[in-house]
Amino acid sequence: MRVLIVYYSRSGKVKEMAEKAAVSRGADIVEIKDTVKRGGPVGFIKSGYQAARKKSIPIARIDTDIAAYERVVVCSPVWAGTMASPIRAFLEKFKYQINEAEYMLMHASRKNNYDEVFDEMDRILGKTAVRRTSLYR
Ligand SMILES: Cc1cc2nc3c(=O)[nH]c(=O)nc-3n(C[C@H](O)[C@H](O)[C@H](O)COP(=O)(O)O)c2cc1C
């Protein structure tokens, strides 16, 4: 099965998870890049605010043909109890090109699995993901 791993990572943890998943599954991998500076405390606050407001901000162009893959594994950090803004933008932009979806979330909370975030991702895509993985680190 042709699998594409798509991820956004601000501080490298999701990147590491996504890269491991790509190697173990023999999948291709694409990083989502956005246009907002998210470093430092100001970037942290801005990111939390944008996520909480469910803002969809522009992401850098993706040249990969998303529709050519049977499954797309979408990997996001949790920001302010929801998906990272660049991931929201990706799902909105490519929902019609994603054949089968799978999600991987990474967060700092041991207690919360963030099931409601997966539900929201499904709502944006208009389909039910085949697999949901929630990891804390
Ligand atoms: C702006 C912001 C908001 C966050 N909000 C949450 C949160 O609500 N719950 C949580 O468990 N972790 C939260 N985190 C922690 C990240 O989800 C966690 O550190 C993640 O592994 C970071 O991935 P990255 O290194 O790929 O950017 C937040 C991190 C940032 C930067």
Short mmCIF file of N, CA and C and ligand atoms in Angstrom, two decimals:
data_model
loop_
_atom_site.label_atom_id
_atom_site.label_comp_id
_atom_site.label_asym_id
_atom_site.label_seq_id
_atom_site.Cartn_x
_atom_site.Cartn_y
_atom_site.Cartn_z
N MET A 1 0.84 -1.20 0.00
CA MET A 1 0.00 0.00 0.00
C MET A 1 0.88 1.25 0.00
N ARG A 2 0.55 2.20 -0.85
CA ARG A 2 1.32 3.46 -0.87
C ARG A 2 0.85 4.37 0.26
N VAL A 3 1.77 4.65 1.17
CA VAL A 3 1.43 5.46 2.35
C VAL A 3 2.26 6.74 2.33
N LEU A 4 1.61 7.86 2.65
CA LEU A 4 2.31 9.14 2.79
C LEU A 4 2.14 9.64 4.22
N ILE A 5 3.26 9.96 4.84
CA ILE A 5 3.23 10.56 6.17
C ILE A 5 3.35 12.06 6.00
N VAL A 6 2.40 12.79 6.56
CA VAL A 6 2.41 14.26 6.49
C VAL A 6 2.49 14.77 7.92
N TYR A 7 3.43 15.68 8.19
CA TYR A 7 3.53 16.15 9.58
C TYR A 7 3.83 17.63 9.66
N TYR A 8 3.46 18.19 10.80
CA TYR A 8 3.91 19.53 11.17
C TYR A 8 4.57 19.41 12.53
N SER A 9 5.70 20.06 12.72
CA SER A 9 6.41 19.99 13.99
C SER A 9 7.04 21.34 14.29
N ARG A 10 6.74 21.88 15.47
CA ARG A 10 7.34 23.17 15.86
C ARG A 10 8.69 22.95 16.52
N SER A 11 8.77 21.94 17.38
CA SER A 11 10.00 21.79 18.16
C SER A 11 10.65 20.41 18.01
N GLY A 12 10.22 19.65 17.00
CA GLY A 12 10.98 18.45 16.62
C GLY A 12 10.44 17.11 17.08
N LYS A 13 9.49 17.11 18.04
CA LYS A 13 9.02 15.82 18.55
C LYS A 13 8.15 15.08 17.55
N VAL A 14 7.25 15.79 16.94
CA VAL A 14 6.39 15.15 15.93
C VAL A 14 7.23 14.75 14.72
N LYS A 15 8.22 15.58 14.41
CA LYS A 15 9.12 15.25 13.29
C LYS A 15 9.79 13.89 13.53
N GLU A 16 10.29 13.69 14.74
CA GLU A 16 10.96 12.44 15.07
C GLU A 16 9.98 11.25 14.97
N MET A 17 8.78 11.44 15.51
CA MET A 17 7.76 10.39 15.44
C MET A 17 7.42 10.07 13.98
N ALA A 18 7.25 11.11 13.18
CA ALA A 18 6.86 10.93 11.78
C ALA A 18 7.96 10.23 10.99
N GLU A 19 9.20 10.62 11.26
CA GLU A 19 10.32 10.01 10.54
C GLU A 19 10.45 8.52 10.88
N LYS A 20 10.25 8.20 12.15
CA LYS A 20 10.30 6.78 12.55
C LYS A 20 9.18 5.99 11.86
N ALA A 21 7.99 6.58 11.85
CA ALA A 21 6.85 5.90 11.22
C ALA A 21 7.12 5.69 9.73
N ALA A 22 7.74 6.67 9.10
CA ALA A 22 8.02 6.56 7.66
C ALA A 22 9.00 5.42 7.38
N VAL A 23 10.02 5.32 8.22
CA VAL A 23 11.02 4.26 8.03
C VAL A 23 10.37 2.90 8.27
N SER A 24 9.63 2.76 9.38
CA SER A 24 9.09 1.44 9.71
C SER A 24 8.03 0.99 8.72
N ARG A 25 7.37 1.92 8.06
CA ARG A 25 6.33 1.52 7.10
C ARG A 25 6.77 1.61 5.65
N GLY A 26 7.98 2.09 5.44
CA GLY A 26 8.43 2.28 4.06
C GLY A 26 7.58 3.32 3.33
N ALA A 27 7.20 4.36 4.07
CA ALA A 27 6.32 5.39 3.51
C ALA A 27 7.10 6.61 3.07
N ASP A 28 6.51 7.40 2.18
CA ASP A 28 7.07 8.70 1.84
C ASP A 28 6.66 9.69 2.93
N ILE A 29 7.37 10.80 2.98
CA ILE A 29 7.11 11.76 4.06
C ILE A 29 7.18 13.18 3.54
N VAL A 30 6.27 14.02 4.04
CA VAL A 30 6.23 15.42 3.64
C VAL A 30 6.05 16.28 4.90
N GLU A 31 6.86 17.32 4.99
CA GLU A 31 6.72 18.25 6.11
C GLU A 31 5.85 19.44 5.70
N ILE A 32 4.90 19.77 6.54
CA ILE A 32 4.11 20.98 6.30
C ILE A 32 4.86 22.15 6.91
N LYS A 33 5.04 23.17 6.10
CA LYS A 33 5.70 24.38 6.60
C LYS A 33 4.73 25.53 6.50
N ASP A 34 4.72 26.37 7.51
CA ASP A 34 3.82 27.51 7.39
C ASP A 34 4.61 28.80 7.34
N THR A 35 3.90 29.89 7.35
CA THR A 35 4.52 31.18 7.07
C THR A 35 4.66 32.02 8.34
N VAL A 36 4.35 31.42 9.48
CA VAL A 36 4.37 32.16 10.75
C VAL A 36 5.61 31.79 11.54
N LYS A 37 6.26 32.80 12.15
CA LYS A 37 7.40 32.52 13.04
C LYS A 37 6.85 32.04 14.37
N ARG A 38 7.25 30.82 14.77
CA ARG A 38 6.64 30.23 15.96
C ARG A 38 7.66 29.96 17.06
N GLY A 39 8.88 30.50 16.89
CA GLY A 39 9.91 30.27 17.90
C GLY A 39 9.70 31.12 19.14
N GLY A 40 10.33 30.71 20.24
CA GLY A 40 10.34 31.52 21.46
C GLY A 40 8.98 31.65 22.12
N PRO A 41 8.95 32.39 23.23
CA PRO A 41 7.70 32.53 23.98
C PRO A 41 6.60 33.24 23.20
N VAL A 42 6.99 34.22 22.37
CA VAL A 42 5.98 34.94 21.58
C VAL A 42 5.34 33.98 20.57
N GLY A 43 6.20 33.18 19.93
CA GLY A 43 5.70 32.19 18.97
C GLY A 43 4.81 31.15 19.63
N PHE A 44 5.16 30.79 20.85
CA PHE A 44 4.36 29.82 21.61
C PHE A 44 2.95 30.39 21.84
N ILE A 45 2.91 31.62 22.30
CA ILE A 45 1.61 32.24 22.63
C ILE A 45 0.79 32.43 21.36
N LYS A 46 1.46 32.90 20.32
CA LYS A 46 0.76 33.11 19.04
C LYS A 46 0.17 31.79 18.54
N SER A 47 0.97 30.72 18.65
CA SER A 47 0.52 29.41 18.16
C SER A 47 -0.68 28.91 18.95
N GLY A 48 -0.61 29.07 20.28
CA GLY A 48 -1.73 28.64 21.13
C GLY A 48 -2.99 29.42 20.82
N TYR A 49 -2.82 30.71 20.61
CA TYR A 49 -3.96 31.58 20.30
C TYR A 49 -4.59 31.18 18.96
N GLN A 50 -3.75 31.01 17.95
CA GLN A 50 -4.28 30.68 16.62
C GLN A 50 -4.98 29.32 16.62
N ALA A 51 -4.41 28.37 17.38
CA ALA A 51 -5.03 27.04 17.44
C ALA A 51 -6.37 27.13 18.15
N ALA A 52 -6.38 27.83 19.30
CA ALA A 52 -7.61 27.93 20.09
C ALA A 52 -8.72 28.61 19.29
N ARG A 53 -8.34 29.59 18.46
CA ARG A 53 -9.33 30.30 17.64
C ARG A 53 -9.67 29.52 16.36
N LYS A 54 -9.06 28.35 16.21
CA LYS A 54 -9.28 27.48 15.05
C LYS A 54 -8.97 28.20 13.74
N LYS A 55 -7.92 28.98 13.79
CA LYS A 55 -7.52 29.72 12.60
C LYS A 55 -6.84 28.80 11.60
N SER A 56 -7.12 29.04 10.33
CA SER A 56 -6.45 28.32 9.27
C SER A 56 -5.55 29.31 8.54
N ILE A 57 -4.26 29.19 8.75
CA ILE A 57 -3.35 30.15 8.15
C ILE A 57 -2.63 29.51 6.97
N PRO A 58 -2.11 30.31 6.05
CA PRO A 58 -1.51 29.74 4.84
C PRO A 58 -0.33 28.82 5.14
N ILE A 59 -0.25 27.72 4.42
CA ILE A 59 0.91 26.85 4.52
C ILE A 59 1.69 26.91 3.21
N ALA A 60 2.95 26.53 3.29
CA ALA A 60 3.78 26.55 2.08
C ALA A 60 3.25 25.52 1.09
N ARG A 61 3.49 25.80 -0.16
CA ARG A 61 3.03 24.92 -1.23
C ARG A 61 3.58 23.50 -1.08
N ILE A 62 2.72 22.53 -1.36
CA ILE A 62 3.14 21.13 -1.30
C ILE A 62 3.12 20.57 -2.72
N ASP A 63 4.25 20.08 -3.17
CA ASP A 63 4.34 19.59 -4.56
C ASP A 63 3.96 18.12 -4.70
N THR A 64 3.92 17.42 -3.60
CA THR A 64 3.58 15.99 -3.64
C THR A 64 2.13 15.79 -4.07
N ASP A 65 1.91 14.77 -4.89
CA ASP A 65 0.55 14.45 -5.34
C ASP A 65 -0.15 13.60 -4.28
N ILE A 66 -0.88 14.27 -3.42
CA ILE A 66 -1.51 13.61 -2.25
C ILE A 66 -2.46 12.48 -2.70
N ALA A 67 -3.18 12.73 -3.79
CA ALA A 67 -4.19 11.77 -4.26
C ALA A 67 -3.58 10.47 -4.78
N ALA A 68 -2.26 10.51 -5.03
CA ALA A 68 -1.60 9.31 -5.55
C ALA A 68 -1.39 8.25 -4.46
N TYR A 69 -1.63 8.64 -3.21
CA TYR A 69 -1.40 7.71 -2.09
C TYR A 69 -2.72 7.09 -1.62
N GLU A 70 -2.65 5.79 -1.28
CA GLU A 70 -3.86 5.12 -0.78
C GLU A 70 -4.19 5.59 0.63
N ARG A 71 -3.14 5.86 1.41
CA ARG A 71 -3.39 6.34 2.78
C ARG A 71 -2.47 7.50 3.12
N VAL A 72 -3.04 8.49 3.81
CA VAL A 72 -2.26 9.63 4.30
C VAL A 72 -2.31 9.63 5.83
N VAL A 73 -1.14 9.57 6.44
CA VAL A 73 -1.04 9.58 7.90
C VAL A 73 -0.72 11.02 8.32
N VAL A 74 -1.67 11.66 8.99
CA VAL A 74 -1.54 13.07 9.36
C VAL A 74 -1.05 13.16 10.80
N CYS A 75 0.13 13.76 10.99
CA CYS A 75 0.76 13.80 12.32
C CYS A 75 0.82 15.24 12.83
N SER A 76 0.22 15.47 13.99
CA SER A 76 0.13 16.82 14.54
C SER A 76 0.47 16.86 16.01
N PRO A 77 1.09 17.95 16.46
CA PRO A 77 1.13 18.19 17.90
C PRO A 77 -0.24 18.71 18.36
N VAL A 78 -0.58 18.52 19.63
CA VAL A 78 -1.77 19.16 20.18
C VAL A 78 -1.39 20.57 20.63
N TRP A 79 -2.15 21.53 20.17
CA TRP A 79 -1.97 22.93 20.61
C TRP A 79 -3.28 23.40 21.21
N ALA A 80 -3.22 23.86 22.43
CA ALA A 80 -4.41 24.43 23.09
C ALA A 80 -5.61 23.50 22.96
N GLY A 81 -5.37 22.22 23.15
CA GLY A 81 -6.45 21.25 23.15
C GLY A 81 -7.01 20.91 21.78
N THR A 82 -6.31 21.32 20.73
CA THR A 82 -6.78 20.99 19.37
C THR A 82 -5.58 20.71 18.47
N MET A 83 -5.83 20.54 17.17
CA MET A 83 -4.72 20.28 16.24
C MET A 83 -3.95 21.59 16.00
N ALA A 84 -2.70 21.46 15.59
CA ALA A 84 -1.91 22.64 15.25
C ALA A 84 -2.52 23.33 14.02
N SER A 85 -2.45 24.66 14.00
CA SER A 85 -3.07 25.43 12.91
C SER A 85 -2.61 25.00 11.51
N PRO A 86 -1.33 24.72 11.29
CA PRO A 86 -0.92 24.29 9.94
C PRO A 86 -1.55 22.96 9.53
N ILE A 87 -1.84 22.10 10.49
CA ILE A 87 -2.50 20.82 10.18
C ILE A 87 -3.97 21.08 9.81
N ARG A 88 -4.61 21.98 10.53
CA ARG A 88 -5.98 22.35 10.16
C ARG A 88 -6.02 22.86 8.72
N ALA A 89 -5.06 23.74 8.40
CA ALA A 89 -4.99 24.30 7.04
C ALA A 89 -4.78 23.19 6.00
N PHE A 90 -3.90 22.24 6.34
CA PHE A 90 -3.62 21.13 5.41
C PHE A 90 -4.89 20.31 5.16
N LEU A 91 -5.60 19.96 6.23
CA LEU A 91 -6.80 19.12 6.07
C LEU A 91 -7.84 19.84 5.24
N GLU A 92 -8.01 21.14 5.51
CA GLU A 92 -9.01 21.91 4.75
C GLU A 92 -8.64 21.98 3.28
N LYS A 93 -7.36 22.17 3.01
CA LYS A 93 -6.90 22.35 1.63
C LYS A 93 -6.91 21.05 0.82
N PHE A 94 -6.59 19.95 1.49
CA PHE A 94 -6.39 18.70 0.74
C PHE A 94 -7.45 17.64 1.00
N LYS A 95 -8.55 18.03 1.62
CA LYS A 95 -9.53 17.00 2.02
C LYS A 95 -10.03 16.16 0.85
N TYR A 96 -10.14 16.75 -0.31
CA TYR A 96 -10.65 15.98 -1.45
C TYR A 96 -9.57 15.12 -2.11
N GLN A 97 -8.33 15.33 -1.72
CA GLN A 97 -7.25 14.51 -2.29
C GLN A 97 -6.84 13.36 -1.38
N ILE A 98 -7.35 13.37 -0.17
CA ILE A 98 -6.96 12.33 0.79
C ILE A 98 -7.91 11.14 0.64
N ASN A 99 -7.36 10.01 0.21
CA ASN A 99 -8.20 8.82 0.00
C ASN A 99 -8.60 8.19 1.32
N GLU A 100 -7.62 7.75 2.07
CA GLU A 100 -7.87 7.12 3.37
C GLU A 100 -6.99 7.85 4.37
N ALA A 101 -7.55 8.19 5.52
CA ALA A 101 -6.78 8.97 6.51
C ALA A 101 -6.46 8.14 7.74
N GLU A 102 -5.32 8.47 8.31
CA GLU A 102 -4.92 7.94 9.61
C GLU A 102 -4.31 9.12 10.38
N TYR A 103 -4.49 9.15 11.71
CA TYR A 103 -3.98 10.28 12.48
C TYR A 103 -3.00 9.83 13.56
N MET A 104 -2.00 10.68 13.78
CA MET A 104 -1.12 10.51 14.94
C MET A 104 -1.00 11.86 15.62
N LEU A 105 -1.37 11.88 16.90
CA LEU A 105 -1.27 13.11 17.68
C LEU A 105 -0.19 12.96 18.72
N MET A 106 0.54 14.05 18.97
CA MET A 106 1.51 14.04 20.06
C MET A 106 1.22 15.22 20.98
N HIS A 107 1.30 14.96 22.28
CA HIS A 107 0.95 16.00 23.26
C HIS A 107 1.75 15.80 24.53
N ALA A 108 1.64 16.78 25.42
CA ALA A 108 2.42 16.74 26.65
C ALA A 108 1.62 16.18 27.82
N SER A 109 0.34 15.94 27.62
CA SER A 109 -0.52 15.48 28.71
C SER A 109 -0.55 13.95 28.79
N ARG A 110 -0.33 13.43 29.99
CA ARG A 110 -0.44 11.98 30.18
C ARG A 110 -1.87 11.53 30.29
N LYS A 111 -2.71 12.45 30.72
CA LYS A 111 -4.07 12.07 31.10
C LYS A 111 -5.04 12.10 29.94
N ASN A 112 -4.78 12.95 28.98
CA ASN A 112 -5.77 13.19 27.93
C ASN A 112 -5.36 12.52 26.62
N ASN A 113 -6.28 11.80 25.99
CA ASN A 113 -6.02 11.20 24.68
C ASN A 113 -6.44 12.10 23.53
N TYR A 114 -7.17 13.15 23.86
CA TYR A 114 -7.63 14.10 22.85
C TYR A 114 -8.48 13.45 21.75
N ASP A 115 -9.38 12.57 22.17
CA ASP A 115 -10.30 11.94 21.20
C ASP A 115 -11.10 12.96 20.42
N GLU A 116 -11.44 14.06 21.09
CA GLU A 116 -12.27 15.08 20.43
C GLU A 116 -11.50 15.76 19.28
N VAL A 117 -10.18 15.74 19.38
CA VAL A 117 -9.38 16.32 18.29
C VAL A 117 -9.48 15.43 17.04
N PHE A 118 -9.42 14.12 17.26
CA PHE A 118 -9.58 13.19 16.14
C PHE A 118 -10.96 13.36 15.50
N ASP A 119 -11.97 13.53 16.36
CA ASP A 119 -13.34 13.72 15.83
C ASP A 119 -13.40 14.97 14.94
N GLU A 120 -12.73 16.01 15.39
CA GLU A 120 -12.75 17.25 14.61
C GLU A 120 -12.01 17.09 13.28
N MET A 121 -10.92 16.34 13.32
CA MET A 121 -10.18 16.08 12.07
C MET A 121 -11.07 15.32 11.08
N ASP A 122 -11.80 14.33 11.61
CA ASP A 122 -12.76 13.59 10.77
C ASP A 122 -13.81 14.53 10.17
N ARG A 123 -14.29 15.45 11.00
CA ARG A 123 -15.32 16.38 10.51
C ARG A 123 -14.78 17.25 9.37
N ILE A 124 -13.56 17.72 9.52
CA ILE A 124 -12.98 18.56 8.46
C ILE A 124 -12.85 17.75 7.17
N LEU A 125 -12.39 16.52 7.30
CA LEU A 125 -12.19 15.69 6.10
C LEU A 125 -13.50 15.15 5.53
N GLY A 126 -14.51 15.06 6.38
CA GLY A 126 -15.77 14.46 5.94
C GLY A 126 -15.64 12.96 5.78
N LYS A 127 -14.72 12.36 6.53
CA LYS A 127 -14.57 10.90 6.52
C LYS A 127 -14.00 10.44 7.85
N THR A 128 -14.09 9.14 8.08
CA THR A 128 -13.61 8.59 9.34
C THR A 128 -12.23 7.97 9.14
N ALA A 129 -11.27 8.41 9.91
CA ALA A 129 -9.92 7.86 9.78
C ALA A 129 -9.91 6.39 10.16
N VAL A 130 -9.04 5.62 9.52
CA VAL A 130 -8.98 4.18 9.78
C VAL A 130 -8.24 3.86 11.07
N ARG A 131 -7.43 4.81 11.55
CA ARG A 131 -6.65 4.55 12.75
C ARG A 131 -6.29 5.87 13.44
N ARG A 132 -6.34 5.84 14.78
CA ARG A 132 -6.00 7.03 15.57
C ARG A 132 -4.95 6.63 16.60
N THR A 133 -3.86 7.36 16.63
CA THR A 133 -2.82 7.08 17.63
C THR A 133 -2.54 8.36 18.41
N SER A 134 -2.57 8.25 19.73
CA SER A 134 -2.34 9.41 20.59
C SER A 134 -1.15 9.12 21.49
N LEU A 135 -0.11 9.93 21.38
CA LEU A 135 1.11 9.68 22.14
C LEU A 135 1.48 10.90 22.97
N TYR A 136 2.02 10.68 24.15
CA TYR A 136 2.53 11.83 24.90
C TYR A 136 4.03 11.71 25.05
N ARG A 137 4.65 12.88 25.14
CA ARG A 137 6.10 12.92 25.29
C ARG A 137 6.52 14.18 25.99
C1 LIG B 1 1.29 26.49 21.47
C2 LIG B 1 1.32 25.12 22.11
C3 LIG B 1 0.21 24.66 22.78
C4 LIG B 1 0.21 23.38 23.35
N1 LIG B 1 -0.95 22.92 23.94
C5 LIG B 1 -0.97 21.66 24.46
C6 LIG B 1 -2.17 21.14 25.04
O1 LIG B 1 -3.23 21.77 25.05
N2 LIG B 1 -2.12 19.90 25.57
C7 LIG B 1 -0.96 19.14 25.57
O2 LIG B 1 -0.99 18.03 26.07
N3 LIG B 1 0.17 19.60 25.00
C8 LIG B 1 0.21 20.85 24.45
N4 LIG B 1 1.37 21.32 23.89
C9 LIG B 1 2.57 20.46 23.88
C10 LIG B 1 2.82 19.82 22.52
O3 LIG B 1 1.66 19.19 22.03
C11 LIG B 1 3.91 18.77 22.62
O4 LIG B 1 5.04 19.31 23.25
C12 LIG B 1 4.30 18.22 21.26
O5 LIG B 1 5.00 17.00 21.44
C13 LIG B 1 5.18 19.19 20.49
O6 LIG B 1 5.48 18.67 19.20
P1 LIG B 1 6.63 19.31 18.28
O7 LIG B 1 7.93 19.20 19.09
O8 LIG B 1 6.68 18.46 17.09
O9 LIG B 1 6.30 20.72 17.97
C14 LIG B 1 1.39 22.58 23.31
C15 LIG B 1 2.53 23.07 22.65
C16 LIG B 1 2.50 24.32 22.04
C17 LIG B 1 3.71 24.82 21.30
#
